[in-house]
Amino acid sequence: EPFTNSFNKITTANLSVVSDNILWGITGPAEGTRYKIRYERTLDFYHRSVSYWSVSFDYRKYIPLSKRISTAFRLAGGMSVGANPKRYFLGGATNWIKNLNADQEVYNVGNLYFSEVITPLRGYDYYEIGGKKFFLMNLELRYPFIDYLITKFPLPIFLSRITGALFWDMGAAWDDN
């Protein structure tokens, strides 16, 4: 087991193909397509090194329905194989603020350094689903929710351009077929 020693030397290399032609709106991407296909591999420069290779993809499409209403679609997936395959953890949403109760599997050395957290999978906690292979699909309808909100009492508050989203997330991570 390569992680039993407290000192390891590990080298990884990545090769990615990326395309991005999105146009930004006030709160995020509003129109266009972006994708990334990535191949990652450990390079065995050192004796008893960690060994794996992985391939993943992330495709996103943003379609405007009107000037301020749009849809967002995402399809992502990946897999890792080898003597010490990396793990993918699904769950939560980016910048989610809450207490985290993850199991010990997340905190082993291999997962701390050679794993990926894939978000969003709303309705699940961070790290709730994990495996050597993953699939994720997100669909959102983004719309204006509050244009302007002004209060005087008890505090003077001015809020503007608050958007809402209806979403559907579907994802899975697994180890075996």
Short mmCIF file of N, CA, C and O in Angstrom, two decimals, residues 61-149:
data_model
loop_
_atom_site.label_atom_id
_atom_site.label_comp_id
_atom_site.label_asym_id
_atom_site.label_seq_id
_atom_site.Cartn_x
_atom_site.Cartn_y
_atom_site.Cartn_z
N LYS A 61 -24.36 23.83 -21.48
CA LYS A 61 -25.04 24.61 -22.52
C LYS A 61 -25.99 25.60 -21.85
O LYS A 61 -26.77 25.21 -20.97
N TYR A 62 -25.91 26.86 -22.25
CA TYR A 62 -26.75 27.93 -21.71
C TYR A 62 -27.60 28.48 -22.85
O TYR A 62 -27.06 28.91 -23.87
N ILE A 63 -28.92 28.47 -22.66
CA ILE A 63 -29.85 28.89 -23.72
C ILE A 63 -30.75 29.99 -23.17
O ILE A 63 -31.51 29.77 -22.23
N PRO A 64 -30.70 31.19 -23.76
CA PRO A 64 -31.60 32.27 -23.32
C PRO A 64 -33.01 32.03 -23.86
O PRO A 64 -33.18 31.71 -25.04
N LEU A 65 -34.01 32.17 -22.99
CA LEU A 65 -35.40 32.05 -23.41
C LEU A 65 -36.02 33.43 -23.64
O LEU A 65 -36.96 33.57 -24.40
N SER A 66 -35.51 34.42 -22.93
CA SER A 66 -35.89 35.82 -23.12
C SER A 66 -34.70 36.65 -22.63
O SER A 66 -33.64 36.10 -22.32
N LYS A 67 -34.91 37.95 -22.51
CA LYS A 67 -33.79 38.81 -22.10
C LYS A 67 -33.28 38.46 -20.70
O LYS A 67 -32.09 38.55 -20.44
N ARG A 68 -34.16 38.02 -19.80
CA ARG A 68 -33.75 37.77 -18.42
C ARG A 68 -34.03 36.35 -17.93
O ARG A 68 -33.80 36.05 -16.77
N ILE A 69 -34.53 35.49 -18.77
CA ILE A 69 -34.82 34.11 -18.39
C ILE A 69 -33.97 33.19 -19.29
O ILE A 69 -33.90 33.38 -20.50
N SER A 70 -33.31 32.21 -18.66
CA SER A 70 -32.47 31.30 -19.42
C SER A 70 -32.50 29.91 -18.81
O SER A 70 -32.95 29.71 -17.68
N THR A 71 -32.00 28.96 -19.58
CA THR A 71 -31.84 27.60 -19.08
C THR A 71 -30.36 27.25 -19.07
O THR A 71 -29.57 27.78 -19.86
N ALA A 72 -30.00 26.36 -18.18
CA ALA A 72 -28.63 25.86 -18.10
C ALA A 72 -28.70 24.34 -18.06
O ALA A 72 -29.48 23.77 -17.30
N PHE A 73 -27.88 23.70 -18.87
CA PHE A 73 -27.82 22.24 -18.93
C PHE A 73 -26.37 21.81 -18.75
O PHE A 73 -25.47 22.41 -19.33
N ARG A 74 -26.16 20.78 -17.95
CA ARG A 74 -24.81 20.25 -17.73
C ARG A 74 -24.85 18.74 -17.73
O ARG A 74 -25.74 18.12 -17.14
N LEU A 75 -23.85 18.15 -18.36
CA LEU A 75 -23.67 16.71 -18.37
C LEU A 75 -22.20 16.46 -18.08
O LEU A 75 -21.33 17.02 -18.76
N ALA A 76 -21.92 15.65 -17.06
CA ALA A 76 -20.53 15.39 -16.67
C ALA A 76 -20.39 13.92 -16.29
O ALA A 76 -21.36 13.28 -15.84
N GLY A 77 -19.19 13.41 -16.44
CA GLY A 77 -18.92 12.04 -16.06
C GLY A 77 -17.43 11.76 -16.07
O GLY A 77 -16.64 12.56 -16.59
N GLY A 78 -17.06 10.66 -15.48
CA GLY A 78 -15.65 10.31 -15.47
C GLY A 78 -15.42 8.96 -14.84
O GLY A 78 -16.32 8.36 -14.23
N MET A 79 -14.17 8.49 -14.98
CA MET A 79 -13.79 7.22 -14.38
C MET A 79 -12.30 7.22 -14.12
O MET A 79 -11.53 7.94 -14.77
N SER A 80 -11.90 6.43 -13.15
CA SER A 80 -10.49 6.28 -12.80
C SER A 80 -10.20 4.80 -12.59
O SER A 80 -10.98 4.10 -11.95
N VAL A 81 -9.08 4.35 -13.13
CA VAL A 81 -8.67 2.95 -12.97
C VAL A 81 -7.18 2.91 -12.66
O VAL A 81 -6.48 3.90 -12.81
N GLY A 82 -6.73 1.77 -12.21
CA GLY A 82 -5.32 1.58 -11.89
C GLY A 82 -5.17 0.94 -10.52
O GLY A 82 -6.15 0.55 -9.87
N ALA A 83 -3.95 0.85 -10.05
CA ALA A 83 -3.68 0.23 -8.75
C ALA A 83 -4.28 1.05 -7.60
O ALA A 83 -4.72 0.50 -6.60
N ASN A 84 -4.30 2.37 -7.74
CA ASN A 84 -4.84 3.27 -6.71
C ASN A 84 -5.74 4.31 -7.36
O ASN A 84 -5.39 5.49 -7.40
N PRO A 85 -6.90 3.91 -7.86
CA PRO A 85 -7.74 4.87 -8.59
C PRO A 85 -8.22 6.01 -7.70
O PRO A 85 -8.45 5.83 -6.50
N LYS A 86 -8.32 7.20 -8.30
CA LYS A 86 -8.84 8.34 -7.56
C LYS A 86 -10.34 8.16 -7.37
O LYS A 86 -10.98 7.40 -8.09
N ARG A 87 -10.90 8.87 -6.40
CA ARG A 87 -12.33 8.77 -6.12
C ARG A 87 -12.99 10.10 -6.45
O ARG A 87 -12.40 11.16 -6.31
N TYR A 88 -14.23 10.00 -6.87
CA TYR A 88 -15.06 11.17 -7.13
C TYR A 88 -16.13 11.22 -6.05
O TYR A 88 -16.77 10.21 -5.76
N PHE A 89 -16.31 12.38 -5.44
CA PHE A 89 -17.33 12.57 -4.42
C PHE A 89 -18.36 13.55 -4.92
O PHE A 89 -18.02 14.66 -5.34
N LEU A 90 -19.64 13.15 -4.88
CA LEU A 90 -20.73 14.00 -5.33
C LEU A 90 -21.56 14.41 -4.13
O LEU A 90 -21.66 13.69 -3.14
N GLY A 91 -22.19 15.58 -4.26
CA GLY A 91 -23.10 16.06 -3.25
C GLY A 91 -22.87 17.52 -2.93
O GLY A 91 -21.77 18.03 -3.10
N GLY A 92 -23.93 18.17 -2.49
CA GLY A 92 -23.82 19.56 -2.10
C GLY A 92 -23.83 20.51 -3.28
O GLY A 92 -24.05 20.14 -4.41
N ALA A 93 -23.63 21.78 -2.96
CA ALA A 93 -23.57 22.83 -3.96
C ALA A 93 -22.34 23.68 -3.66
O ALA A 93 -21.93 23.81 -2.51
N THR A 94 -21.74 24.26 -4.69
CA THR A 94 -20.55 25.08 -4.52
C THR A 94 -20.82 26.20 -3.51
O THR A 94 -21.85 26.85 -3.56
N ASN A 95 -19.89 26.40 -2.59
CA ASN A 95 -19.98 27.44 -1.55
C ASN A 95 -21.15 27.23 -0.60
O ASN A 95 -21.68 28.18 -0.03
N TRP A 96 -21.56 26.00 -0.40
CA TRP A 96 -22.65 25.67 0.51
C TRP A 96 -22.15 25.85 1.94
O TRP A 96 -21.10 25.31 2.31
N ILE A 97 -22.88 26.56 2.74
CA ILE A 97 -22.47 26.82 4.12
C ILE A 97 -23.31 25.95 5.05
O ILE A 97 -24.51 26.16 5.19
N LYS A 98 -22.69 24.95 5.65
CA LYS A 98 -23.36 24.10 6.62
C LYS A 98 -22.32 23.21 7.30
O LYS A 98 -21.19 23.12 6.84
N ASN A 99 -22.70 22.58 8.39
CA ASN A 99 -21.80 21.64 9.05
C ASN A 99 -21.57 20.44 8.16
O ASN A 99 -22.47 19.99 7.45
N LEU A 100 -20.36 19.90 8.23
CA LEU A 100 -20.01 18.77 7.41
C LEU A 100 -19.70 17.57 8.29
O LEU A 100 -18.84 17.64 9.15
N ASN A 101 -20.44 16.50 8.09
CA ASN A 101 -20.18 15.24 8.79
C ASN A 101 -19.85 14.18 7.75
O ASN A 101 -20.72 13.52 7.23
N ALA A 102 -18.58 14.07 7.40
CA ALA A 102 -18.15 13.10 6.40
C ALA A 102 -17.58 11.87 7.10
O ALA A 102 -17.05 11.96 8.20
N ASP A 103 -17.69 10.73 6.44
CA ASP A 103 -17.14 9.52 7.04
C ASP A 103 -15.62 9.49 6.90
O ASP A 103 -15.02 10.32 6.23
N GLN A 104 -14.99 8.53 7.52
CA GLN A 104 -13.53 8.43 7.54
C GLN A 104 -12.94 8.19 6.16
O GLN A 104 -11.79 8.51 5.91
N GLU A 105 -13.72 7.63 5.24
CA GLU A 105 -13.22 7.35 3.90
C GLU A 105 -12.72 8.63 3.21
O GLU A 105 -11.76 8.62 2.47
N VAL A 106 -13.37 9.75 3.48
CA VAL A 106 -12.99 11.03 2.88
C VAL A 106 -11.63 11.47 3.38
O VAL A 106 -10.84 12.06 2.64
N TYR A 107 -11.31 11.18 4.63
CA TYR A 107 -10.11 11.73 5.25
C TYR A 107 -8.88 10.84 5.16
O TYR A 107 -7.87 11.16 5.74
N ASN A 108 -8.92 9.74 4.39
CA ASN A 108 -7.67 8.99 4.23
C ASN A 108 -6.77 9.75 3.25
O ASN A 108 -7.22 10.57 2.46
N VAL A 109 -5.49 9.49 3.31
CA VAL A 109 -4.50 10.27 2.56
C VAL A 109 -4.78 10.24 1.06
O VAL A 109 -4.70 11.26 0.38
N GLY A 110 -5.09 9.08 0.53
CA GLY A 110 -5.35 8.97 -0.90
C GLY A 110 -6.50 9.84 -1.35
O GLY A 110 -6.45 10.47 -2.40
N ASN A 111 -7.57 9.90 -0.57
CA ASN A 111 -8.72 10.70 -0.95
C ASN A 111 -8.50 12.19 -0.72
O ASN A 111 -9.07 13.02 -1.42
N LEU A 112 -7.70 12.55 0.24
CA LEU A 112 -7.43 13.97 0.46
C LEU A 112 -6.67 14.58 -0.70
O LEU A 112 -6.90 15.72 -1.09
N TYR A 113 -5.74 13.83 -1.27
CA TYR A 113 -4.89 14.37 -2.32
C TYR A 113 -5.28 13.95 -3.72
O TYR A 113 -4.92 14.61 -4.69
N PHE A 114 -5.96 12.82 -3.87
CA PHE A 114 -6.25 12.30 -5.20
C PHE A 114 -7.73 12.00 -5.37
O PHE A 114 -8.12 10.92 -5.77
N SER A 115 -8.56 12.97 -5.06
CA SER A 115 -9.99 12.83 -5.29
C SER A 115 -10.51 14.14 -5.87
O SER A 115 -9.82 15.14 -5.88
N GLU A 116 -11.75 14.10 -6.34
CA GLU A 116 -12.40 15.31 -6.84
C GLU A 116 -13.78 15.40 -6.22
O GLU A 116 -14.48 14.40 -6.09
N VAL A 117 -14.16 16.61 -5.85
CA VAL A 117 -15.51 16.88 -5.38
C VAL A 117 -16.28 17.46 -6.55
O VAL A 117 -15.86 18.46 -7.14
N ILE A 118 -17.38 16.82 -6.91
CA ILE A 118 -18.18 17.24 -8.05
C ILE A 118 -19.48 17.84 -7.51
O ILE A 118 -20.22 17.18 -6.80
N THR A 119 -19.73 19.09 -7.83
CA THR A 119 -20.95 19.78 -7.42
C THR A 119 -21.55 20.46 -8.64
O THR A 119 -20.85 20.70 -9.62
N PRO A 120 -22.83 20.82 -8.64
CA PRO A 120 -23.79 20.59 -7.58
C PRO A 120 -24.56 19.28 -7.76
O PRO A 120 -24.85 18.88 -8.87
N LEU A 121 -24.87 18.67 -6.67
CA LEU A 121 -25.87 17.61 -6.58
C LEU A 121 -26.69 17.97 -5.35
O LEU A 121 -26.45 17.50 -4.25
N ARG A 122 -27.61 18.90 -5.57
CA ARG A 122 -28.40 19.45 -4.47
C ARG A 122 -29.33 18.40 -3.90
O ARG A 122 -29.82 17.54 -4.62
N GLY A 123 -29.54 18.47 -2.59
CA GLY A 123 -30.34 17.46 -1.90
C GLY A 123 -29.49 16.42 -1.21
O GLY A 123 -29.98 15.59 -0.47
N TYR A 124 -28.19 16.45 -1.45
CA TYR A 124 -27.24 15.54 -0.81
C TYR A 124 -26.15 16.37 -0.16
O TYR A 124 -25.81 17.45 -0.62
N ASP A 125 -25.58 15.85 0.92
CA ASP A 125 -24.47 16.52 1.59
C ASP A 125 -23.20 16.34 0.78
O ASP A 125 -23.07 15.41 -0.01
N TYR A 126 -22.23 17.23 1.03
CA TYR A 126 -20.90 17.06 0.44
C TYR A 126 -20.40 15.65 0.74
O TYR A 126 -20.59 15.13 1.84
N TYR A 127 -19.74 15.03 -0.18
CA TYR A 127 -19.10 13.71 -0.04
C TYR A 127 -20.08 12.57 0.22
O TYR A 127 -19.67 11.48 0.56
N GLU A 128 -21.38 12.80 0.06
CA GLU A 128 -22.34 11.76 0.41
C GLU A 128 -22.28 10.55 -0.53
O GLU A 128 -22.50 9.42 -0.13
N ILE A 129 -21.96 10.79 -1.80
CA ILE A 129 -21.88 9.71 -2.77
C ILE A 129 -20.45 9.67 -3.31
O ILE A 129 -19.91 10.71 -3.69
N GLY A 130 -19.84 8.49 -3.33
CA GLY A 130 -18.46 8.41 -3.80
C GLY A 130 -18.20 7.14 -4.58
O GLY A 130 -18.86 6.13 -4.38
N GLY A 131 -17.24 7.22 -5.51
CA GLY A 131 -16.86 6.05 -6.28
C GLY A 131 -15.76 6.37 -7.27
O GLY A 131 -15.34 7.51 -7.41
N LYS A 132 -15.32 5.34 -7.99
CA LYS A 132 -14.27 5.49 -9.00
C LYS A 132 -14.83 5.94 -10.34
O LYS A 132 -14.09 6.30 -11.23
N LYS A 133 -16.15 5.92 -10.46
CA LYS A 133 -16.83 6.37 -11.67
C LYS A 133 -17.97 7.28 -11.25
O LYS A 133 -18.54 7.10 -10.17
N PHE A 134 -18.31 8.27 -12.08
CA PHE A 134 -19.42 9.14 -11.75
C PHE A 134 -20.14 9.63 -12.99
O PHE A 134 -19.60 9.62 -14.09
N PHE A 135 -21.37 10.04 -12.77
CA PHE A 135 -22.22 10.64 -13.79
C PHE A 135 -23.02 11.74 -13.11
O PHE A 135 -23.49 11.56 -11.99
N LEU A 136 -23.19 12.88 -13.77
CA LEU A 136 -23.96 13.99 -13.20
C LEU A 136 -24.67 14.73 -14.31
O LEU A 136 -24.08 14.99 -15.37
N MET A 137 -25.94 15.06 -14.07
CA MET A 137 -26.69 15.89 -14.99
C MET A 137 -27.44 16.95 -14.19
O MET A 137 -28.03 16.64 -13.15
N ASN A 138 -27.38 18.19 -14.66
CA ASN A 138 -28.09 19.31 -14.03
C ASN A 138 -28.90 20.03 -15.09
O ASN A 138 -28.43 20.22 -16.21
N LEU A 139 -30.10 20.45 -14.71
CA LEU A 139 -30.95 21.26 -15.58
C LEU A 139 -31.53 22.37 -14.72
O LEU A 139 -32.07 22.11 -13.64
N GLU A 140 -31.40 23.62 -15.18
CA GLU A 140 -31.89 24.77 -14.42
C GLU A 140 -32.69 25.70 -15.30
O GLU A 140 -32.36 25.89 -16.47
N LEU A 141 -33.71 26.30 -14.71
CA LEU A 141 -34.43 27.42 -15.29
C LEU A 141 -34.11 28.61 -14.41
O LEU A 141 -34.46 28.62 -13.22
N ARG A 142 -33.43 29.60 -14.95
CA ARG A 142 -33.00 30.78 -14.18
C ARG A 142 -33.89 31.96 -14.55
O ARG A 142 -34.07 32.25 -15.74
N TYR A 143 -34.42 32.65 -13.54
CA TYR A 143 -35.40 33.70 -13.79
C TYR A 143 -35.22 34.82 -12.77
O TYR A 143 -34.66 34.62 -11.69
N PRO A 144 -35.72 36.02 -13.09
CA PRO A 144 -35.67 37.12 -12.10
C PRO A 144 -36.69 36.85 -10.99
O PRO A 144 -37.81 36.42 -11.25
N PHE A 145 -36.28 37.07 -9.77
CA PHE A 145 -37.15 36.82 -8.62
C PHE A 145 -37.56 38.14 -7.96
O PHE A 145 -38.74 38.40 -7.77
N ILE A 146 -36.59 38.97 -7.61
CA ILE A 146 -36.87 40.28 -7.04
C ILE A 146 -36.04 41.30 -7.81
O ILE A 146 -34.81 41.20 -7.85
N ASP A 147 -36.72 42.30 -8.42
CA ASP A 147 -35.97 43.35 -9.10
C ASP A 147 -35.42 44.35 -8.08
O ASP A 147 -34.23 44.63 -8.08
N TYR A 148 -36.30 44.89 -7.25
CA TYR A 148 -35.86 45.85 -6.22
C TYR A 148 -36.68 45.64 -4.96
O TYR A 148 -37.89 45.50 -5.02
N LEU A 149 -36.01 45.63 -3.83
CA LEU A 149 -36.67 45.54 -2.54
C LEU A 149 -36.01 46.56 -1.62
O LEU A 149 -34.80 46.50 -1.39
#
